[in-house]
mmCIF file of C-alpha atoms in Angstrom:
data_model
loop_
_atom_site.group_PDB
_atom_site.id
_atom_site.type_symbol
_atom_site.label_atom_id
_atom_site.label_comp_id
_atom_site.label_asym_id
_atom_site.label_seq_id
_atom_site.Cartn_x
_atom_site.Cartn_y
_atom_site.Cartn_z
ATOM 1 C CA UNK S 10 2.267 38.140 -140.092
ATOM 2 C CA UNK S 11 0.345 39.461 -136.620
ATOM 3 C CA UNK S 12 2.597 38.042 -133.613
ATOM 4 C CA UNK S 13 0.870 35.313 -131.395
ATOM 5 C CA UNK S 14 -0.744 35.905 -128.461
ATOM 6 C CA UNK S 15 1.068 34.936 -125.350
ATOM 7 C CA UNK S 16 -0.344 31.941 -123.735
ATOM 8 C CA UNK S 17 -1.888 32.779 -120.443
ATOM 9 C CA UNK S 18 -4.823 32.036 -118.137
ATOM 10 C CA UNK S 19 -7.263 33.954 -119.827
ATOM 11 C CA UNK S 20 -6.098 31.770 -123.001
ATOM 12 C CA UNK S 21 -8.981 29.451 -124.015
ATOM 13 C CA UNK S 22 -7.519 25.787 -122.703
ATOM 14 C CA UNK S 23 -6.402 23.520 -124.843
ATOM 15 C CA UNK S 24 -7.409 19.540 -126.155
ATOM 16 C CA UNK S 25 -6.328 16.962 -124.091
ATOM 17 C CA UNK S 26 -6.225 13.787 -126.593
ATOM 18 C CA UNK S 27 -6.468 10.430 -126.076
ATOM 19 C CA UNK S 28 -4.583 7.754 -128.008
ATOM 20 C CA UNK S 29 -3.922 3.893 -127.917
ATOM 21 C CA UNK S 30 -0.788 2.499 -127.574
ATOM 22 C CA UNK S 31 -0.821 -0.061 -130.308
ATOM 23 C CA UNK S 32 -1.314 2.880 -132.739
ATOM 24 C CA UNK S 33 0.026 6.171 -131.414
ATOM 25 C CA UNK S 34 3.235 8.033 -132.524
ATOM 26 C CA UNK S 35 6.020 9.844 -131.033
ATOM 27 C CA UNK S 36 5.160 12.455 -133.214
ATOM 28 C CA UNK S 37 0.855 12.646 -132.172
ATOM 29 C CA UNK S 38 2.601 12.254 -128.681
ATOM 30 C CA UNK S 39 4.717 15.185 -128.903
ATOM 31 C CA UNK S 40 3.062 17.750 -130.599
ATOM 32 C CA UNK S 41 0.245 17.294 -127.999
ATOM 33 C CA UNK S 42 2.408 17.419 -125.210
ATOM 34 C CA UNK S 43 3.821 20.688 -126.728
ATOM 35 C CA UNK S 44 0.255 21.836 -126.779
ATOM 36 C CA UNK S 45 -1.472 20.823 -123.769
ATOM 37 C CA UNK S 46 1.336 19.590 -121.667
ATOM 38 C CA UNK S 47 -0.458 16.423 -120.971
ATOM 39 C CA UNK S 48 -1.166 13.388 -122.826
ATOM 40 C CA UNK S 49 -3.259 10.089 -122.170
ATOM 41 C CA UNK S 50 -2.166 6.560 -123.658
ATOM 42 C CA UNK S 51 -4.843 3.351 -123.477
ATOM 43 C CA UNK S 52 -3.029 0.224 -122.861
ATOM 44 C CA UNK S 53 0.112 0.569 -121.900
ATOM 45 C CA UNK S 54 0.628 -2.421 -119.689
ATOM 46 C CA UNK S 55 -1.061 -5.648 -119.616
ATOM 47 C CA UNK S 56 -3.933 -6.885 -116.768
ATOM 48 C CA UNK S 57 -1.312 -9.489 -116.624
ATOM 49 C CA UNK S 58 1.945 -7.580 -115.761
ATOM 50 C CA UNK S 59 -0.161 -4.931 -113.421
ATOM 51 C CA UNK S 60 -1.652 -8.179 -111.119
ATOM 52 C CA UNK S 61 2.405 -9.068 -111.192
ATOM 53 C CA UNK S 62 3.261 -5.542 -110.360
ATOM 54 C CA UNK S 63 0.552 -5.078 -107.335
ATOM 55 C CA UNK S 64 1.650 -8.649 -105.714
ATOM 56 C CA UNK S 65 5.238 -7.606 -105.903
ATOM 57 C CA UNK S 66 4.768 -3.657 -104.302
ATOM 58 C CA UNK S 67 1.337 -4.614 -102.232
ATOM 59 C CA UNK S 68 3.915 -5.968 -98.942
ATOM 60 C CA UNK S 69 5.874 -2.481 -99.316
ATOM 61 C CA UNK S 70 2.868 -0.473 -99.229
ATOM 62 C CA UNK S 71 1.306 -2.280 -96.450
ATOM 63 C CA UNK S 72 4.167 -1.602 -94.205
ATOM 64 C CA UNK S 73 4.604 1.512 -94.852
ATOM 65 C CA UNK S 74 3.463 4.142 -92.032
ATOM 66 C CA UNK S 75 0.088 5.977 -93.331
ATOM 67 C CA UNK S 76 0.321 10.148 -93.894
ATOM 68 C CA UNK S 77 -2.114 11.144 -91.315
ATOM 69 C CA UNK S 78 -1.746 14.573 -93.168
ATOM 70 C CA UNK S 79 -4.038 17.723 -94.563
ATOM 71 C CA UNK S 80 -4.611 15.711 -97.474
ATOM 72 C CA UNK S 81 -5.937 12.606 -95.717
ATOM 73 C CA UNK S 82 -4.596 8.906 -95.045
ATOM 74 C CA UNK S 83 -2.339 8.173 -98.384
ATOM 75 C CA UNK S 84 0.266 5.577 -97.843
ATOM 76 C CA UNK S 85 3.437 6.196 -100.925
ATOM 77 C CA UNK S 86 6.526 3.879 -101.920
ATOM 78 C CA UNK S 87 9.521 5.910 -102.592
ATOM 79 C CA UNK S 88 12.769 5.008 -104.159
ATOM 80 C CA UNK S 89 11.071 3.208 -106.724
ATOM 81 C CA UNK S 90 13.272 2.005 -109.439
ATOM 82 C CA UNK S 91 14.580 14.805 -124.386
ATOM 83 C CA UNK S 92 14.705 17.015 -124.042
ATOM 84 C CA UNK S 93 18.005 16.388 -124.606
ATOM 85 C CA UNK S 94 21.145 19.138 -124.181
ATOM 86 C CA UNK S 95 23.685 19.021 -127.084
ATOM 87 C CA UNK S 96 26.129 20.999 -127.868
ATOM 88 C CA UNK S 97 29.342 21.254 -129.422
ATOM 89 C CA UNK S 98 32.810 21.324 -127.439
ATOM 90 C CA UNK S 99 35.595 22.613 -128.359
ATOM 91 C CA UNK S 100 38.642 19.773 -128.238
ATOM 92 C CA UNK S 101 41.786 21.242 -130.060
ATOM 93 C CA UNK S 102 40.772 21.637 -133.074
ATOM 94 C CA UNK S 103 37.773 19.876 -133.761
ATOM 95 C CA UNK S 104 34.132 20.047 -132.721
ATOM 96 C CA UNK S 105 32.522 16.933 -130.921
ATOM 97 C CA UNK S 106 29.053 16.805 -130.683
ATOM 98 C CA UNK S 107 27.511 15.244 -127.087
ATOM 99 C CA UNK S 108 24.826 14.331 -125.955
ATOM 100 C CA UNK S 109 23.377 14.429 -122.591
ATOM 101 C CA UNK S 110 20.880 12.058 -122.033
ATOM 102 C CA UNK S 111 17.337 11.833 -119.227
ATOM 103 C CA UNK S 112 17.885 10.952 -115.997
ATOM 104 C CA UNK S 113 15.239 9.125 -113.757
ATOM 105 C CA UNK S 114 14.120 12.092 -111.060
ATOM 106 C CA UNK S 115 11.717 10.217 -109.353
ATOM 107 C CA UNK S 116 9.452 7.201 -108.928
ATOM 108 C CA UNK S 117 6.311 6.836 -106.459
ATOM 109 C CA UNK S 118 3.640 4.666 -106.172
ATOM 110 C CA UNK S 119 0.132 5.888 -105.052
ATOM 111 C CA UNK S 120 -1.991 4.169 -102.962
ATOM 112 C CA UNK S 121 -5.258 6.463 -101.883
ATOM 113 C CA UNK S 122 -7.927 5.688 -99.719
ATOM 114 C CA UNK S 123 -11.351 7.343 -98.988
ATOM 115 C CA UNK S 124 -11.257 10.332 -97.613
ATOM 116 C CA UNK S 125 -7.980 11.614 -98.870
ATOM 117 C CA UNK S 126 -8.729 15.495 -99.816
ATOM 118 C CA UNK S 127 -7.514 17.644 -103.138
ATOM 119 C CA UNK S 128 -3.265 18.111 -103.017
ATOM 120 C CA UNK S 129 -2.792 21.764 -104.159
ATOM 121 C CA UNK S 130 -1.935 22.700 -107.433
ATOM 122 C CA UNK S 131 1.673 22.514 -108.256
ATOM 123 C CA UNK S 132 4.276 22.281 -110.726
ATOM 124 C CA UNK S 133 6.557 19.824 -110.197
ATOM 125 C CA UNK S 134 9.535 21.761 -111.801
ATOM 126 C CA UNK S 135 9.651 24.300 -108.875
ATOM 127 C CA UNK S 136 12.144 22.093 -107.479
ATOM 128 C CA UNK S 137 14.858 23.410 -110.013
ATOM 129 C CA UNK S 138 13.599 26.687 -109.344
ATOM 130 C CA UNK S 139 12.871 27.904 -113.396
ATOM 131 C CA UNK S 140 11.102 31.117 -113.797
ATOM 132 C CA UNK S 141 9.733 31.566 -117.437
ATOM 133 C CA UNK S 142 8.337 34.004 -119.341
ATOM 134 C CA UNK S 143 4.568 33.382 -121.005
ATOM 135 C CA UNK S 144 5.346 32.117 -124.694
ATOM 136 C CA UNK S 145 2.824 31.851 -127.357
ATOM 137 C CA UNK S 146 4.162 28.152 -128.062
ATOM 138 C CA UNK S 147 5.671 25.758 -126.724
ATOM 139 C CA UNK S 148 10.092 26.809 -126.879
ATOM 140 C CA UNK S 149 12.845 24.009 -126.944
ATOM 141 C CA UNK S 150 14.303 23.665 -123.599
ATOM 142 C CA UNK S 151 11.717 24.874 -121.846
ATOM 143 C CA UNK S 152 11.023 21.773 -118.958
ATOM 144 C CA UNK S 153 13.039 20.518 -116.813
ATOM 145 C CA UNK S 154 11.008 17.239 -116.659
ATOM 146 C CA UNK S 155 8.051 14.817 -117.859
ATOM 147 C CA UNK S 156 6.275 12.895 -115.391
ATOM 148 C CA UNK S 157 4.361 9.095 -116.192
ATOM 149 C CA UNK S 158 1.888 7.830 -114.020
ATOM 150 C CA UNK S 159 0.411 4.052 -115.102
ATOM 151 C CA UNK S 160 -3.120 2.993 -113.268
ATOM 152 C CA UNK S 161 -2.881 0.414 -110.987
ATOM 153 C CA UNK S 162 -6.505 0.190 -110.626
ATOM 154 C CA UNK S 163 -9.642 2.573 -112.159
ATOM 155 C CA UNK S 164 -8.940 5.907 -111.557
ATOM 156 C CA UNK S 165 -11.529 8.268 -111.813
ATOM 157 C CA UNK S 166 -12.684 11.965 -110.525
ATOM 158 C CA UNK S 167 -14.761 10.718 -107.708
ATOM 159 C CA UNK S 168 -11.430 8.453 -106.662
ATOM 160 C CA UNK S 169 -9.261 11.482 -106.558
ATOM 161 C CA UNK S 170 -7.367 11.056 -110.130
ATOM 162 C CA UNK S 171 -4.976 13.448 -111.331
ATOM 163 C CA UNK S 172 -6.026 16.538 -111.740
ATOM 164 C CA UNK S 173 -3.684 19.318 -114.154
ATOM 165 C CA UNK S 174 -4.621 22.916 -116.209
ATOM 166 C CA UNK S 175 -4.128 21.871 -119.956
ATOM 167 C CA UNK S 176 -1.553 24.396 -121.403
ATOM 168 C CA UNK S 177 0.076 25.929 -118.247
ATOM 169 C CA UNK S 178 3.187 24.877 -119.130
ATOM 170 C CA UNK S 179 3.067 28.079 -121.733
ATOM 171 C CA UNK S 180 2.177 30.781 -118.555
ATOM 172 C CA UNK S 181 4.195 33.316 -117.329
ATOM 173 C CA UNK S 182 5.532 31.573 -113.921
ATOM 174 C CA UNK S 183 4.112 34.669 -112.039
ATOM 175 C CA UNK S 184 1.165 34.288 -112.924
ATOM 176 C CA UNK S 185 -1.232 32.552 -110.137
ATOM 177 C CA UNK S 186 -3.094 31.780 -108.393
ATOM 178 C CA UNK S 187 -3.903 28.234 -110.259
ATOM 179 C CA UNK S 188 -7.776 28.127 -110.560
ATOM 180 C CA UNK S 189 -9.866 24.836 -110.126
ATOM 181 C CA UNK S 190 -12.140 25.544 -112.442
ATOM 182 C CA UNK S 191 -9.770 25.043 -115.391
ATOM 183 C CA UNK S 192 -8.721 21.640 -114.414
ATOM 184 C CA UNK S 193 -8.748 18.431 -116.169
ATOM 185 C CA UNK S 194 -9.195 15.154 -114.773
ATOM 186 C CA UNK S 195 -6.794 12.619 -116.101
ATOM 187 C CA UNK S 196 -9.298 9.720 -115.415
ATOM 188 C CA UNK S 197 -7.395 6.122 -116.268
ATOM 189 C CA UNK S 198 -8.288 2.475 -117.245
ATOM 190 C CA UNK S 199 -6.196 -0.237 -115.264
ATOM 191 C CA UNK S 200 -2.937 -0.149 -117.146
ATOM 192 C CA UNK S 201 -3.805 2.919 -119.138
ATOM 193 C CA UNK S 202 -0.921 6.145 -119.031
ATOM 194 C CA UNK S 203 -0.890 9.728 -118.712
ATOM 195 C CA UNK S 204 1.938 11.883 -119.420
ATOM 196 C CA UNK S 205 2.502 15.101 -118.552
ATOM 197 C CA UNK S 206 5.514 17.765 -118.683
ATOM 198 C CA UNK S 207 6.206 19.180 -115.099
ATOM 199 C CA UNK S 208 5.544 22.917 -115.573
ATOM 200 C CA UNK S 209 1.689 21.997 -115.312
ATOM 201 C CA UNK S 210 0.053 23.013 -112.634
ATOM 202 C CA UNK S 211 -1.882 19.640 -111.318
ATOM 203 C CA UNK S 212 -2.009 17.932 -108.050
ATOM 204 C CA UNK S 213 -4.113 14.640 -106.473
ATOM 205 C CA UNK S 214 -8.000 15.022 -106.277
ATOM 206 C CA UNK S 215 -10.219 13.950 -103.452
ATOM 207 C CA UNK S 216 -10.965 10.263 -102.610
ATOM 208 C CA UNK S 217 -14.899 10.824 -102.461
ATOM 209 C CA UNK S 218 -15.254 7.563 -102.466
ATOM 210 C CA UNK S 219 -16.028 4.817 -100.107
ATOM 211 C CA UNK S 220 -13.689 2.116 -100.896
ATOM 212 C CA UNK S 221 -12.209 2.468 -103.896
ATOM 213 C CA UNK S 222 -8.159 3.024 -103.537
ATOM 214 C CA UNK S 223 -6.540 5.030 -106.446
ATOM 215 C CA UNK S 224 -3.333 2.665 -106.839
ATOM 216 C CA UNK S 225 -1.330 5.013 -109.536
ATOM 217 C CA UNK S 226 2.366 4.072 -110.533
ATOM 218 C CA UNK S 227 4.544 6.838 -111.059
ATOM 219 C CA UNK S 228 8.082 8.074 -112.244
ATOM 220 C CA UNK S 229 9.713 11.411 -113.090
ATOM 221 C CA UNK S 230 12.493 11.653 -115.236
ATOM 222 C CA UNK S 231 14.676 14.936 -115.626
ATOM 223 C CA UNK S 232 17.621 16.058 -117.775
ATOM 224 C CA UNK S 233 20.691 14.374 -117.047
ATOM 225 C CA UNK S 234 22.320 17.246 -116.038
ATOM 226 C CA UNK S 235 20.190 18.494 -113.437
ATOM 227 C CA UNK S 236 20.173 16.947 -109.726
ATOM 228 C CA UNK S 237 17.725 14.583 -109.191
ATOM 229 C CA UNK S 238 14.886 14.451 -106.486
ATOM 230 C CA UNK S 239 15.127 11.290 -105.097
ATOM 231 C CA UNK S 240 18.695 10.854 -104.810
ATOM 232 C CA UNK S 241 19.031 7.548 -105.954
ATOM 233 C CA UNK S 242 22.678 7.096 -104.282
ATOM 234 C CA UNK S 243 21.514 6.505 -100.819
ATOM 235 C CA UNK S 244 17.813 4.898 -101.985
ATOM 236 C CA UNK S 245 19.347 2.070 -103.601
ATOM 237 C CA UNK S 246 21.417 -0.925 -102.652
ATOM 238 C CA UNK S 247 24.290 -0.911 -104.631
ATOM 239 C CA UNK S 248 24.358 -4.783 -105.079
ATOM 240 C CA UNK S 249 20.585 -4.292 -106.583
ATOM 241 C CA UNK S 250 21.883 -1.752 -108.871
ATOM 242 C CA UNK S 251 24.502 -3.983 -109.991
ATOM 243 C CA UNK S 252 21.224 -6.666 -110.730
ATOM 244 C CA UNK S 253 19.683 -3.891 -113.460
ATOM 245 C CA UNK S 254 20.219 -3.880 -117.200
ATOM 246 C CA UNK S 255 23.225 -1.670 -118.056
ATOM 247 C CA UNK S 256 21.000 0.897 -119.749
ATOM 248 C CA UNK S 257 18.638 1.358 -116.520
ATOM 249 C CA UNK S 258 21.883 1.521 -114.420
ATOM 250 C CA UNK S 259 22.526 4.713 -117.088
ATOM 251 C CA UNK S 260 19.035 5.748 -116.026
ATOM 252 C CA UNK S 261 19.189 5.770 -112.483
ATOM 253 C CA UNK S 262 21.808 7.832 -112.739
ATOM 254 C CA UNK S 263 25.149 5.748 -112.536
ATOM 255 C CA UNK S 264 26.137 6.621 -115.577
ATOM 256 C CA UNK S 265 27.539 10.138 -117.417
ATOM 257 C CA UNK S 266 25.726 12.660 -118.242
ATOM 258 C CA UNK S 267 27.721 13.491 -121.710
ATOM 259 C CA UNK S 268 30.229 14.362 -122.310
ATOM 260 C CA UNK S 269 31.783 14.151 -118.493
ATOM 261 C CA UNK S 270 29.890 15.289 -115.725
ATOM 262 C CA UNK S 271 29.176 12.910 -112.656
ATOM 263 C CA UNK S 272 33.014 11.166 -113.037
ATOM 264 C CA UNK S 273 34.422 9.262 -110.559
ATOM 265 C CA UNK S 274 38.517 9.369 -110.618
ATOM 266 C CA UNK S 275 38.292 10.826 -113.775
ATOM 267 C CA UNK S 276 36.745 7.782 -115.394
ATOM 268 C CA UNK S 277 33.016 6.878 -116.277
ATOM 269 C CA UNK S 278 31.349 5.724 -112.849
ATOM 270 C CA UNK S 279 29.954 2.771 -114.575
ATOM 271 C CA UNK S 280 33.303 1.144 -114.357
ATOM 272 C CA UNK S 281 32.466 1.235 -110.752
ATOM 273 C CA UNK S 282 29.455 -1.018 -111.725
ATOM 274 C CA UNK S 283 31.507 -3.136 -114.092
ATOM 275 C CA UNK S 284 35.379 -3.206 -113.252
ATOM 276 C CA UNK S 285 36.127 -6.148 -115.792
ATOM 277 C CA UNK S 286 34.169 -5.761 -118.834
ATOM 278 C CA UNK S 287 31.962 -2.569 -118.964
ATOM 279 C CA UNK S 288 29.952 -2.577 -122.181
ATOM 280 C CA UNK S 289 28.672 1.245 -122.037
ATOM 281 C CA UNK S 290 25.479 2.100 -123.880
ATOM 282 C CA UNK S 291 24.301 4.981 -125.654
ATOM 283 C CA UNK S 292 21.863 6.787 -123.341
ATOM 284 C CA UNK S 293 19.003 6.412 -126.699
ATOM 285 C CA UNK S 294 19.929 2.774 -127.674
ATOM 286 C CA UNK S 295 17.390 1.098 -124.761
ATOM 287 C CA UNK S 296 13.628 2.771 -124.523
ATOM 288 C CA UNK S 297 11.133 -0.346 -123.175
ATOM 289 C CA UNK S 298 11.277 0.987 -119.892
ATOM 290 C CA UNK S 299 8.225 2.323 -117.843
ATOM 291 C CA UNK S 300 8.902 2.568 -114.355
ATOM 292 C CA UNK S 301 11.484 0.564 -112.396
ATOM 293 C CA UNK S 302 11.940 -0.092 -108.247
ATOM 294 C CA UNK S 303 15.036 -0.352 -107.277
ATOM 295 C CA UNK S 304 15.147 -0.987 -104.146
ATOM 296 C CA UNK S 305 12.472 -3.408 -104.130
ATOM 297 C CA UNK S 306 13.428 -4.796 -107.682
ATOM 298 C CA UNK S 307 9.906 -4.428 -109.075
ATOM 299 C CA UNK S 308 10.112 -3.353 -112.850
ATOM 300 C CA UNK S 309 7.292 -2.896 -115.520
ATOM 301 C CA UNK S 310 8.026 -2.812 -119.108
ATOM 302 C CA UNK S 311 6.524 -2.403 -122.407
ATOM 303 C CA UNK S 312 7.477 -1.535 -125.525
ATOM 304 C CA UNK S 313 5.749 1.633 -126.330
ATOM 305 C CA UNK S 314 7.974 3.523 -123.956
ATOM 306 C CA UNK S 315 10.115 3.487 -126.787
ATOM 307 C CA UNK S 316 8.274 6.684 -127.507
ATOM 308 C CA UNK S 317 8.396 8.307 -123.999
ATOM 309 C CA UNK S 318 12.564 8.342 -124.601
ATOM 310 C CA UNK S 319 12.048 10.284 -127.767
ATOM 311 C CA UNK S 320 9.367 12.715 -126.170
ATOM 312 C CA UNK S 321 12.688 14.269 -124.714
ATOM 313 C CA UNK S 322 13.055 15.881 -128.149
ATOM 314 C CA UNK S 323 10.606 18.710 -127.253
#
């Protein structure tokens, strides 16, 4: 059998699919993410919840100082609150299998006026410095990351949505520069998702508009073993971390990453968290989170997220 070609490019871009989230499965979800490196989901979160979610972040975002920057006036809240490593260790004379599970990296929420010009073309995993090799398909282990961003509002072309290169995950990291030409534009409904892994070259578009605001909710999550982006230690109240549901305390970071790293006195940092009665979860038993702000305690869930916690096993 003829070896495939290396994916570069000069490689003919690939599908971006669309799916709904009453119907979609982690498995459509995955293999197009291994494909494409980006995926849109319809109806992810309610008109209901996102009119809670606005009211609750609106004050933040209002206060905050606008970015009088290249890019234009864009006002961002920060702090905003698997691929997963196993492997065996060696303890005497038995193997024990551990797991390591996703971290939260980062959360931001967009808010983008007219006259806000194109970001430049990034990948988001530059940050942990990788430096792969072209592959002719997509390799286990390969990103350090999967980003989520959930429409506050419309988002379209002409309102500066997301724009990525379908497939670049794949390219040798030399290769570049990025070319506009090979973009898509990850247009969203109000509530609708788009997830992408974070060796795609993408960035913001242009606000052409004349009043619309691109309100985008966004979160990063990386491998638990890898430092985070926002460092979530000195973003967050501790007393509002305590308020969170044990498994998004795990999350956020306060917990292991398995079998021992991130200890504190040689004991589980959660303890910290819970002194009297910890009740310690397994990193994959809780998935209906989408995006959670910690420091301002504003949290959207749904249940199809459930799926975004097993997209970690690509």
């Amino acid at each position: 059998m003829a070896n495939k070609e290396l994916k570069s490019s000069k490689s003919s871009l690939p599908e971006v699919k669309e799916f709904d989230a009453a119907t979609a499965t982690v498995r459509q979800l995955v293999d197009t993410l291994k494909i494409a490196g980006g995926v849109i989901v319809r109806n992810m979160v309610s008109k209901k919840d996102l009119n809670k979610i606005e009211a609750d972040v609106r004050q933040w975002l209002d206060r905050d100082k606008p970015w009088e920057v290249e890019l234009g006036t864009i006002r961002r809240l920060q702090s905003g609150d698997k691929q997963t490593k196993t492997y065996l260790k060696q303890v005497g004379q038995k193997n024990e299998k551990s797991v390591s599970g996703p971290q939260l990296n980062n959360t931001i929420v967009f808010s983008i006026g007219p006259g806000a010009r194109n970001q430049a073309l990034h990948r988001d995993d530059v940050i942990h410095h990788p430096h792969h090799s072209a592959v002719a398909e997509h390799e286990l282990g390969r990103d350090a990351g999967i980003g989520f961003f959930v429409g506050g509002k419309r988002t379209t072309k002409e309102n500066g949505a997301t724009r990525f290169i379908p497939g670049s995950h794949l390219w040798d990291y030399s290769e570049g520069p990025p070319r506009e030409d090979q973009t898509f534009y990850a247009e969203l409904g109000p509530g609708d998702g788009f997830m992408m892994l974070s060796g795609c070259f993408h960035g913001g578009s242009a606000n052409r508009t004349e009043h619309e605001e691109r309100l985008v909710y966004s979160t990063f999550s990386t491998r638990g073993w890898m430092r985070q982006e926002e460092n979530q230690y000195l973003a967050n109240d501790i007393e509002n971390i305590k308020e969170l549901p044990e498994w998004l305390q795990e999350r956020v970071g306060f917990g292991l990453s398995r079998p021992f790293l991130g200890w504190i006195d040689l004991k589980n940092p959660m303890l910290v968290l819970h002194p009297v009665s910890p009740r310690l979860l397994s990193p994959n038993r809780h998935s209906d989170v989408v995006l959670a702000d910690n420091r301002h305690r504003t949290m959207i869930y749904t249940k199809t997220c459930g799926r975004a916690e097993e997209l970690w096993a690509i």
